[in-house]
Amino acid sequence: MTTYVIGDIQGCFTEFTKLLTKICFDPAKDRLWLTGDLVNRGPDNAETLRFIRDLGSSVVAVQGNHDLHLIAIVFGDHKVQPIDTFQDILSADDCEQLCHWLCKFPLLHAEAGYILVHAGIPHIWSLSQAKRFAKEVHDTMLGTTAKDFFRMMYGNEPAVWSNSLRGVDRLRAITNYLTRMRCVDQGGLLNFEHVTGKEHCPRNFRPWFNFPPQYSEHVAFGHWASIGGVTNRFQFHAVDTGCVWGRQLTALRLPDHKRFSVSAESI
């Protein structure tokens, strides 16, 4: 059995299937770990979700911010933004069915010395904390207060973690760390403005993976396409290489960390 981690697909179905062919993926014996952002910005979102769903137990995925955005529109009454491209899902007869299935994915997966997460884990958390906090959000997504959470999920505050946080502020902070984080400061304060390369983080901020972690596991993550898949940290593996922006879709093979990529065909 071989495990491949694939970066943010974002509805780029053509490139996704081409990459699976390149790595000779066999769902009967191999596994796919997907870093989230399965949808949005790309052209074939519904087809992508249905294909992944039909792969069944060979797939492990985590929530990305774009996945949560879709879910918040369908179940939390949020509005579609002009730049969103998942109208094919919203107009589909199986829209709610697909989004209920999408809700089943956690915000963090840890197994055999590896952690899968969309954006990252802040250095101020241990792995046991990150697992527990991720479960809090996921349990809420699947619980009776899910609609209230999706309605109030958006926002940049609170921008720093405190164990005293409660209610929706706590859930929003956890969600932002795990699905939106790029640059943080020493105390864990999030900077939401910086979306370009890691060399240009604002003063007193650094990429989250440049702070010493409280765990020894390797982390595979997506979200930060502008760093081009490069962290210069042996423990941290950036796998979003910007397919939806006309660059590449990348698979990382575990445990030897060999990379396989295909170039973008559709934007």
PDB file of C-alpha atoms in Angstrom:
ATOM      1  CA  MET A   1       0.000   0.000   0.000  1.00  0.00           C
ATOM      2  CA  THR A   2       1.265   3.440  -0.972  1.00  0.00           C
ATOM      3  CA  THR A   3      -0.017   6.741   0.397  1.00  0.00           C
ATOM      4  CA  TYR A   4       0.047   9.914  -1.691  1.00  0.00           C
ATOM      5  CA  VAL A   5      -0.727  13.392  -0.370  1.00  0.00           C
ATOM      6  CA  ILE A   6      -2.255  15.649  -3.025  1.00  0.00           C
ATOM      7  CA  GLY A   7      -2.446  19.416  -2.648  1.00  0.00           C
ATOM      8  CA  ASP A   8      -5.442  21.694  -3.125  1.00  0.00           C
ATOM      9  CA  ILE A   9      -7.457  20.434  -6.120  1.00  0.00           C
ATOM     10  CA  GLN A  10      -9.985  23.296  -6.173  1.00  0.00           C
ATOM     11  CA  GLY A  11     -12.161  21.794  -8.876  1.00  0.00           C
ATOM     12  CA  CYS A  12      -9.272  21.077 -11.287  1.00  0.00           C
ATOM     13  CA  PHE A  13     -10.658  17.672 -12.182  1.00  0.00           C
ATOM     14  CA  THR A  14      -8.708  17.200 -15.420  1.00  0.00           C
ATOM     15  CA  GLU A  15      -5.370  17.723 -13.691  1.00  0.00           C
ATOM     16  CA  PHE A  16      -6.438  15.589 -10.723  1.00  0.00           C
ATOM     17  CA  THR A  17      -7.221  12.547 -12.856  1.00  0.00           C
ATOM     18  CA  LYS A  18      -4.085  13.105 -14.925  1.00  0.00           C
ATOM     19  CA  LEU A  19      -2.006  13.112 -11.729  1.00  0.00           C
ATOM     20  CA  LEU A  20      -3.665   9.907 -10.513  1.00  0.00           C
ATOM     21  CA  THR A  21      -2.720   8.285 -13.812  1.00  0.00           C
ATOM     22  CA  LYS A  22       0.860   9.525 -13.482  1.00  0.00           C
ATOM     23  CA  ILE A  23       1.291   7.956 -10.038  1.00  0.00           C
ATOM     24  CA  CYS A  24      -0.551   4.778 -11.128  1.00  0.00           C
ATOM     25  CA  PHE A  25      -2.994   5.190  -8.259  1.00  0.00           C
ATOM     26  CA  ASP A  26      -4.956   2.024  -7.465  1.00  0.00           C
ATOM     27  CA  PRO A  27      -7.820   2.580  -4.990  1.00  0.00           C
ATOM     28  CA  ALA A  28      -7.809  -1.134  -4.197  1.00  0.00           C
ATOM     29  CA  LYS A  29      -4.367  -0.933  -2.624  1.00  0.00           C
ATOM     30  CA  ASP A  30      -3.265   2.732  -2.399  1.00  0.00           C
ATOM     31  CA  ARG A  31      -4.484   5.680  -0.326  1.00  0.00           C
ATOM     32  CA  LEU A  32      -4.978   9.355  -1.091  1.00  0.00           C
ATOM     33  CA  TRP A  33      -4.575  12.056   1.522  1.00  0.00           C
ATOM     34  CA  LEU A  34      -6.089  15.325   0.325  1.00  0.00           C
ATOM     35  CA  THR A  35      -5.123  18.644   1.933  1.00  0.00           C
ATOM     36  CA  GLY A  36      -8.585  20.207   1.574  1.00  0.00           C
ATOM     37  CA  ASP A  37      -9.895  22.915  -0.751  1.00  0.00           C
ATOM     38  CA  LEU A  38     -11.340  20.256  -2.991  1.00  0.00           C
ATOM     39  CA  VAL A  39     -13.526  22.928  -4.581  1.00  0.00           C
ATOM     40  CA  ASN A  40     -13.719  26.558  -5.763  1.00  0.00           C
ATOM     41  CA  ARG A  41     -11.836  28.720  -8.244  1.00  0.00           C
ATOM     42  CA  GLY A  42     -11.550  25.779 -10.658  1.00  0.00           C
ATOM     43  CA  PRO A  43     -14.059  24.647 -13.320  1.00  0.00           C
ATOM     44  CA  ASP A  44     -15.231  21.137 -12.375  1.00  0.00           C
ATOM     45  CA  ASN A  45     -16.239  21.144  -8.723  1.00  0.00           C
ATOM     46  CA  ALA A  46     -19.218  18.787  -8.693  1.00  0.00           C
ATOM     47  CA  GLU A  47     -17.382  16.250 -10.829  1.00  0.00           C
ATOM     48  CA  THR A  48     -14.395  16.431  -8.491  1.00  0.00           C
ATOM     49  CA  LEU A  49     -16.486  15.805  -5.367  1.00  0.00           C
ATOM     50  CA  ARG A  50     -18.411  12.910  -6.899  1.00  0.00           C
ATOM     51  CA  PHE A  51     -15.207  11.270  -8.098  1.00  0.00           C
ATOM     52  CA  ILE A  52     -13.538  11.565  -4.687  1.00  0.00           C
ATOM     53  CA  ARG A  53     -16.671  10.307  -2.933  1.00  0.00           C
ATOM     54  CA  ASP A  54     -16.759   7.268  -5.186  1.00  0.00           C
ATOM     55  CA  LEU A  55     -13.176   6.380  -4.252  1.00  0.00           C
ATOM     56  CA  GLY A  56     -14.587   5.473  -0.832  1.00  0.00           C
ATOM     57  CA  SER A  57     -12.295   4.450   1.996  1.00  0.00           C
ATOM     58  CA  SER A  58      -9.128   4.892  -0.082  1.00  0.00           C
ATOM     59  CA  VAL A  59      -9.428   8.654   0.541  1.00  0.00           C
ATOM     60  CA  VAL A  60      -8.611  10.677   3.647  1.00  0.00           C
ATOM     61  CA  ALA A  61      -9.291  14.416   3.377  1.00  0.00           C
ATOM     62  CA  VAL A  62      -9.416  17.405   5.704  1.00  0.00           C
ATOM     63  CA  GLN A  63     -11.493  20.563   5.580  1.00  0.00           C
ATOM     64  CA  GLY A  64     -10.101  23.551   3.710  1.00  0.00           C
ATOM     65  CA  ASN A  65     -11.384  27.089   3.914  1.00  0.00           C
ATOM     66  CA  HIS A  66     -13.026  26.814   0.492  1.00  0.00           C
ATOM     67  CA  ASP A  67     -14.779  23.585   1.457  1.00  0.00           C
ATOM     68  CA  LEU A  68     -16.097  25.263   4.596  1.00  0.00           C
ATOM     69  CA  HIS A  69     -17.200  28.247   2.509  1.00  0.00           C
ATOM     70  CA  LEU A  70     -19.304  25.981   0.293  1.00  0.00           C
ATOM     71  CA  ILE A  71     -20.797  24.234   3.325  1.00  0.00           C
ATOM     72  CA  ALA A  72     -21.583  27.607   4.953  1.00  0.00           C
ATOM     73  CA  ILE A  73     -23.466  28.687   1.828  1.00  0.00           C
ATOM     74  CA  VAL A  74     -25.514  25.504   1.671  1.00  0.00           C
ATOM     75  CA  PHE A  75     -26.191  25.031   5.394  1.00  0.00           C
ATOM     76  CA  GLY A  76     -25.515  28.466   6.918  1.00  0.00           C
ATOM     77  CA  ASP A  77     -27.287  30.811   4.491  1.00  0.00           C
ATOM     78  CA  HIS A  78     -24.119  32.640   3.461  1.00  0.00           C
ATOM     79  CA  LYS A  79     -24.029  34.354   0.090  1.00  0.00           C
ATOM     80  CA  VAL A  80     -22.129  33.211  -2.971  1.00  0.00           C
ATOM     81  CA  GLN A  81     -19.238  35.547  -3.779  1.00  0.00           C
ATOM     82  CA  PRO A  82     -18.637  36.825  -7.336  1.00  0.00           C
ATOM     83  CA  ILE A  83     -15.346  34.920  -7.555  1.00  0.00           C
ATOM     84  CA  ASP A  84     -16.832  31.581  -6.455  1.00  0.00           C
ATOM     85  CA  THR A  85     -16.981  28.920  -9.176  1.00  0.00           C
ATOM     86  CA  PHE A  86     -18.968  26.103  -7.547  1.00  0.00           C
ATOM     87  CA  GLN A  87     -22.314  26.999  -9.092  1.00  0.00           C
ATOM     88  CA  ASP A  88     -22.236  23.532 -10.655  1.00  0.00           C
ATOM     89  CA  ILE A  89     -22.566  22.096  -7.140  1.00  0.00           C
ATOM     90  CA  LEU A  90     -25.161  24.600  -5.936  1.00  0.00           C
ATOM     91  CA  SER A  91     -27.397  23.904  -8.932  1.00  0.00           C
ATOM     92  CA  ALA A  92     -27.002  20.111  -8.775  1.00  0.00           C
ATOM     93  CA  ASP A  93     -29.806  17.815  -7.630  1.00  0.00           C
ATOM     94  CA  ASP A  94     -27.358  16.138  -5.241  1.00  0.00           C
ATOM     95  CA  CYS A  95     -25.985  19.406  -3.801  1.00  0.00           C
ATOM     96  CA  GLU A  96     -27.056  18.778  -0.202  1.00  0.00           C
ATOM     97  CA  GLN A  97     -26.045  15.145  -0.405  1.00  0.00           C
ATOM     98  CA  LEU A  98     -22.543  16.134  -1.566  1.00  0.00           C
ATOM     99  CA  CYS A  99     -22.223  18.752   1.164  1.00  0.00           C
ATOM    100  CA  HIS A 100     -23.390  16.360   3.889  1.00  0.00           C
ATOM    101  CA  TRP A 101     -20.689  13.963   2.672  1.00  0.00           C
ATOM    102  CA  LEU A 102     -18.135  16.798   2.630  1.00  0.00           C
ATOM    103  CA  CYS A 103     -18.995  17.638   6.249  1.00  0.00           C
ATOM    104  CA  LYS A 104     -17.756  14.215   7.332  1.00  0.00           C
ATOM    105  CA  PHE A 105     -14.115  15.148   6.745  1.00  0.00           C
ATOM    106  CA  PRO A 106     -12.241  16.324   9.879  1.00  0.00           C
ATOM    107  CA  LEU A 107     -10.028  19.381  10.215  1.00  0.00           C
ATOM    108  CA  LEU A 108      -6.971  17.299  11.101  1.00  0.00           C
ATOM    109  CA  HIS A 109      -5.839  13.723  10.541  1.00  0.00           C
ATOM    110  CA  ALA A 110      -2.834  12.128  12.278  1.00  0.00           C
ATOM    111  CA  GLU A 111      -1.499   8.667  11.499  1.00  0.00           C
ATOM    112  CA  ALA A 112       1.810   6.782  11.457  1.00  0.00           C
ATOM    113  CA  GLY A 113       4.036   9.776  12.150  1.00  0.00           C
ATOM    114  CA  TYR A 114       2.265  12.168   9.783  1.00  0.00           C
ATOM    115  CA  ILE A 115      -0.269  14.950  10.234  1.00  0.00           C
ATOM    116  CA  LEU A 116      -2.596  16.090   7.458  1.00  0.00           C
ATOM    117  CA  VAL A 117      -4.064  19.584   7.817  1.00  0.00           C
ATOM    118  CA  HIS A 118      -5.123  22.305   5.411  1.00  0.00           C
ATOM    119  CA  ALA A 119      -3.220  25.361   6.670  1.00  0.00           C
ATOM    120  CA  GLY A 120      -1.075  24.182   9.592  1.00  0.00           C
ATOM    121  CA  ILE A 121      -0.778  23.807  13.349  1.00  0.00           C
ATOM    122  CA  PRO A 122       0.307  26.848  15.382  1.00  0.00           C
ATOM    123  CA  HIS A 123       3.485  26.368  17.403  1.00  0.00           C
ATOM    124  CA  ILE A 124       1.601  27.374  20.565  1.00  0.00           C
ATOM    125  CA  TRP A 125      -0.368  24.081  20.450  1.00  0.00           C
ATOM    126  CA  SER A 126       0.775  20.561  21.176  1.00  0.00           C
ATOM    127  CA  LEU A 127      -0.447  17.815  18.877  1.00  0.00           C
ATOM    128  CA  SER A 128      -2.852  16.550  21.526  1.00  0.00           C
ATOM    129  CA  GLN A 129      -4.322  20.049  21.800  1.00  0.00           C
ATOM    130  CA  ALA A 130      -4.603  20.379  18.020  1.00  0.00           C
ATOM    131  CA  LYS A 131      -6.416  17.044  17.786  1.00  0.00           C
ATOM    132  CA  ARG A 132      -8.785  17.972  20.585  1.00  0.00           C
ATOM    133  CA  PHE A 133      -9.525  21.425  19.203  1.00  0.00           C
ATOM    134  CA  ALA A 134     -10.073  20.083  15.676  1.00  0.00           C
ATOM    135  CA  LYS A 135     -12.520  17.555  17.064  1.00  0.00           C
ATOM    136  CA  GLU A 136     -14.449  20.321  18.846  1.00  0.00           C
ATOM    137  CA  VAL A 137     -15.109  22.037  15.526  1.00  0.00           C
ATOM    138  CA  HIS A 138     -15.890  18.844  13.659  1.00  0.00           C
ATOM    139  CA  ASP A 139     -18.302  17.652  16.338  1.00  0.00           C
ATOM    140  CA  THR A 140     -20.080  20.996  16.035  1.00  0.00           C
ATOM    141  CA  MET A 141     -20.271  20.648  12.243  1.00  0.00           C
ATOM    142  CA  LEU A 142     -22.022  17.313  12.685  1.00  0.00           C
ATOM    143  CA  GLY A 143     -24.165  18.335  15.655  1.00  0.00           C
ATOM    144  CA  THR A 144     -27.450  20.071  16.305  1.00  0.00           C
ATOM    145  CA  THR A 145     -25.893  23.560  16.392  1.00  0.00           C
ATOM    146  CA  ALA A 146     -24.146  23.197  13.035  1.00  0.00           C
ATOM    147  CA  LYS A 147     -26.275  25.807  11.256  1.00  0.00           C
ATOM    148  CA  ASP A 148     -25.539  28.401  13.941  1.00  0.00           C
ATOM    149  CA  PHE A 149     -21.816  27.667  13.645  1.00  0.00           C
ATOM    150  CA  PHE A 150     -21.816  28.021   9.862  1.00  0.00           C
ATOM    151  CA  ARG A 151     -23.702  31.301  10.119  1.00  0.00           C
ATOM    152  CA  MET A 152     -21.106  32.737  12.516  1.00  0.00           C
ATOM    153  CA  MET A 153     -17.963  30.983  11.279  1.00  0.00           C
ATOM    154  CA  TYR A 154     -16.543  33.931   9.341  1.00  0.00           C
ATOM    155  CA  GLY A 155     -14.367  36.611  10.891  1.00  0.00           C
ATOM    156  CA  ASN A 156     -10.784  37.496  11.840  1.00  0.00           C
ATOM    157  CA  GLU A 157     -11.444  37.826  15.556  1.00  0.00           C
ATOM    158  CA  PRO A 158     -10.215  36.574  17.896  1.00  0.00           C
ATOM    159  CA  ALA A 159      -6.857  36.627  16.117  1.00  0.00           C
ATOM    160  CA  VAL A 160      -4.899  34.910  18.882  1.00  0.00           C
ATOM    161  CA  TRP A 161      -5.567  31.776  20.879  1.00  0.00           C
ATOM    162  CA  SER A 162      -6.556  31.768  24.532  1.00  0.00           C
ATOM    163  CA  ASN A 163      -7.640  28.768  26.547  1.00  0.00           C
ATOM    164  CA  SER A 164     -10.353  30.989  28.010  1.00  0.00           C
ATOM    165  CA  LEU A 165     -12.138  31.306  24.654  1.00  0.00           C
ATOM    166  CA  ARG A 166     -15.646  29.901  24.635  1.00  0.00           C
ATOM    167  CA  GLY A 167     -18.518  29.436  22.237  1.00  0.00           C
ATOM    168  CA  VAL A 168     -18.354  30.621  18.649  1.00  0.00           C
ATOM    169  CA  ASP A 169     -15.206  32.714  19.304  1.00  0.00           C
ATOM    170  CA  ARG A 170     -13.367  29.563  20.323  1.00  0.00           C
ATOM    171  CA  LEU A 171     -14.631  27.578  17.340  1.00  0.00           C
ATOM    172  CA  ARG A 172     -13.820  30.400  14.917  1.00  0.00           C
ATOM    173  CA  ALA A 173     -10.273  30.747  16.274  1.00  0.00           C
ATOM    174  CA  ILE A 174      -9.642  27.010  15.939  1.00  0.00           C
ATOM    175  CA  THR A 175     -11.038  27.003  12.410  1.00  0.00           C
ATOM    176  CA  ASN A 176      -8.891  29.979  11.400  1.00  0.00           C
ATOM    177  CA  TYR A 177      -5.680  28.397  12.698  1.00  0.00           C
ATOM    178  CA  LEU A 178      -6.277  25.081  10.983  1.00  0.00           C
ATOM    179  CA  THR A 179      -7.694  26.360   7.670  1.00  0.00           C
ATOM    180  CA  ARG A 180      -6.505  29.959   7.127  1.00  0.00           C
ATOM    181  CA  MET A 181      -3.149  30.404   8.897  1.00  0.00           C
ATOM    182  CA  ARG A 182      -0.016  31.558   7.097  1.00  0.00           C
ATOM    183  CA  CYS A 183       1.990  34.045   9.193  1.00  0.00           C
ATOM    184  CA  VAL A 184       1.948  34.243  12.993  1.00  0.00           C
ATOM    185  CA  ASP A 185       3.998  36.001  15.638  1.00  0.00           C
ATOM    186  CA  GLN A 186       5.784  34.494  18.625  1.00  0.00           C
ATOM    187  CA  GLY A 187       2.607  34.562  20.710  1.00  0.00           C
ATOM    188  CA  GLY A 188       0.500  32.935  18.001  1.00  0.00           C
ATOM    189  CA  LEU A 189      -1.195  36.102  16.705  1.00  0.00           C
ATOM    190  CA  LEU A 190      -2.572  35.481  13.212  1.00  0.00           C
ATOM    191  CA  ASN A 191      -1.941  37.815  10.289  1.00  0.00           C
ATOM    192  CA  PHE A 192      -4.706  37.444   7.707  1.00  0.00           C
ATOM    193  CA  GLU A 193      -3.472  40.094   5.279  1.00  0.00           C
ATOM    194  CA  HIS A 194      -0.313  38.381   4.033  1.00  0.00           C
ATOM    195  CA  VAL A 195      -0.946  35.869   1.231  1.00  0.00           C
ATOM    196  CA  THR A 196       2.278  36.075  -0.803  1.00  0.00           C
ATOM    197  CA  GLY A 197       5.656  34.412  -0.283  1.00  0.00           C
ATOM    198  CA  LYS A 198       7.079  33.395   3.069  1.00  0.00           C
ATOM    199  CA  GLU A 199      10.040  35.747   2.677  1.00  0.00           C
ATOM    200  CA  HIS A 200       7.802  38.800   2.965  1.00  0.00           C
ATOM    201  CA  CYS A 201       5.840  38.187   6.151  1.00  0.00           C
ATOM    202  CA  PRO A 202       5.122  41.467   7.989  1.00  0.00           C
ATOM    203  CA  ARG A 203       7.455  42.703  10.690  1.00  0.00           C
ATOM    204  CA  ASN A 204       7.485  40.461  13.794  1.00  0.00           C
ATOM    205  CA  PHE A 205       5.612  37.710  11.901  1.00  0.00           C
ATOM    206  CA  ARG A 206       7.001  34.481  10.481  1.00  0.00           C
ATOM    207  CA  PRO A 207       5.569  31.520   8.569  1.00  0.00           C
ATOM    208  CA  TRP A 208       3.894  29.235  11.102  1.00  0.00           C
ATOM    209  CA  PHE A 209       6.285  26.387  10.208  1.00  0.00           C
ATOM    210  CA  ASN A 210       9.348  28.499  11.071  1.00  0.00           C
ATOM    211  CA  PHE A 211       8.597  28.264  14.782  1.00  0.00           C
ATOM    212  CA  PRO A 212       9.761  25.130  16.675  1.00  0.00           C
ATOM    213  CA  PRO A 213       6.814  22.710  16.977  1.00  0.00           C
ATOM    214  CA  GLN A 214       5.769  20.805  20.074  1.00  0.00           C
ATOM    215  CA  TYR A 215       5.659  17.459  18.253  1.00  0.00           C
ATOM    216  CA  SER A 216       7.954  15.284  16.140  1.00  0.00           C
ATOM    217  CA  GLU A 217       5.492  14.189  13.445  1.00  0.00           C
ATOM    218  CA  HIS A 218       5.794  15.390   9.864  1.00  0.00           C
ATOM    219  CA  VAL A 219       3.081  17.771   8.644  1.00  0.00           C
ATOM    220  CA  ALA A 220       1.639  17.772   5.107  1.00  0.00           C
ATOM    221  CA  PHE A 221      -0.418  20.852   4.317  1.00  0.00           C
ATOM    222  CA  GLY A 222      -1.852  22.958   1.504  1.00  0.00           C
ATOM    223  CA  HIS A 223      -3.414  26.427   1.440  1.00  0.00           C
ATOM    224  CA  TRP A 224      -0.299  28.550   0.796  1.00  0.00           C
ATOM    225  CA  ALA A 225       0.153  28.229  -2.982  1.00  0.00           C
ATOM    226  CA  SER A 226       2.453  31.239  -3.277  1.00  0.00           C
ATOM    227  CA  ILE A 227       5.320  29.469  -1.475  1.00  0.00           C
ATOM    228  CA  GLY A 228       5.513  26.992  -4.353  1.00  0.00           C
ATOM    229  CA  GLY A 229       5.635  23.871  -2.217  1.00  0.00           C
ATOM    230  CA  VAL A 230       8.858  24.941  -0.461  1.00  0.00           C
ATOM    231  CA  THR A 231       9.273  25.330   3.311  1.00  0.00           C
ATOM    232  CA  ASN A 232      12.992  24.568   3.743  1.00  0.00           C
ATOM    233  CA  ARG A 233      11.967  22.611   6.845  1.00  0.00           C
ATOM    234  CA  PHE A 234      12.394  18.818   6.701  1.00  0.00           C
ATOM    235  CA  GLN A 235       9.375  18.251   8.951  1.00  0.00           C
ATOM    236  CA  PHE A 236       6.907  20.376   6.974  1.00  0.00           C
ATOM    237  CA  HIS A 237       5.673  19.503   3.494  1.00  0.00           C
ATOM    238  CA  ALA A 238       3.793  22.146   1.501  1.00  0.00           C
ATOM    239  CA  VAL A 239       1.803  20.422  -1.235  1.00  0.00           C
ATOM    240  CA  ASP A 240      -0.311  23.217  -2.745  1.00  0.00           C
ATOM    241  CA  THR A 241       1.597  24.232  -5.866  1.00  0.00           C
ATOM    242  CA  GLY A 242      -1.068  26.454  -7.375  1.00  0.00           C
ATOM    243  CA  CYS A 243      -2.754  24.349 -10.038  1.00  0.00           C
ATOM    244  CA  VAL A 244      -5.810  26.598 -10.026  1.00  0.00           C
ATOM    245  CA  TRP A 245      -3.500  29.579 -10.653  1.00  0.00           C
ATOM    246  CA  GLY A 246      -2.035  27.959 -13.758  1.00  0.00           C
ATOM    247  CA  ARG A 247       0.935  26.204 -12.178  1.00  0.00           C
ATOM    248  CA  GLN A 248       0.945  22.559 -11.033  1.00  0.00           C
ATOM    249  CA  LEU A 249      -0.948  19.922  -9.072  1.00  0.00           C
ATOM    250  CA  THR A 250       1.401  17.903  -6.887  1.00  0.00           C
ATOM    251  CA  ALA A 251       1.399  14.540  -5.116  1.00  0.00           C
ATOM    252  CA  LEU A 252       3.804  13.715  -2.278  1.00  0.00           C
ATOM    253  CA  ARG A 253       4.547  10.030  -1.765  1.00  0.00           C
ATOM    254  CA  LEU A 254       4.892   8.806   1.796  1.00  0.00           C
ATOM    255  CA  PRO A 255       7.241   8.006   3.393  1.00  0.00           C
ATOM    256  CA  ASP A 256      10.043   8.760   0.904  1.00  0.00           C
ATOM    257  CA  HIS A 257       8.674  12.261   0.108  1.00  0.00           C
ATOM    258  CA  LYS A 258       9.136  11.926  -3.639  1.00  0.00           C
ATOM    259  CA  ARG A 259       7.017  14.441  -5.536  1.00  0.00           C
ATOM    260  CA  PHE A 260       5.035  14.000  -8.715  1.00  0.00           C
ATOM    261  CA  SER A 261       3.411  16.905 -10.559  1.00  0.00           C
ATOM    262  CA  VAL A 262       1.308  17.700 -13.609  1.00  0.00           C
ATOM    263  CA  SER A 263       0.976  21.108 -15.192  1.00  0.00           C
ATOM    264  CA  ALA A 264      -2.298  23.011 -15.185  1.00  0.00           C
ATOM    265  CA  GLU A 265      -4.405  22.594 -18.281  1.00  0.00           C
ATOM    266  CA  SER A 266      -7.471  24.618 -17.315  1.00  0.00           C
ATOM    267  CA  ILE A 267      -7.693  27.722 -15.160  1.00  0.00           C
TER     268      ILE A 267
END
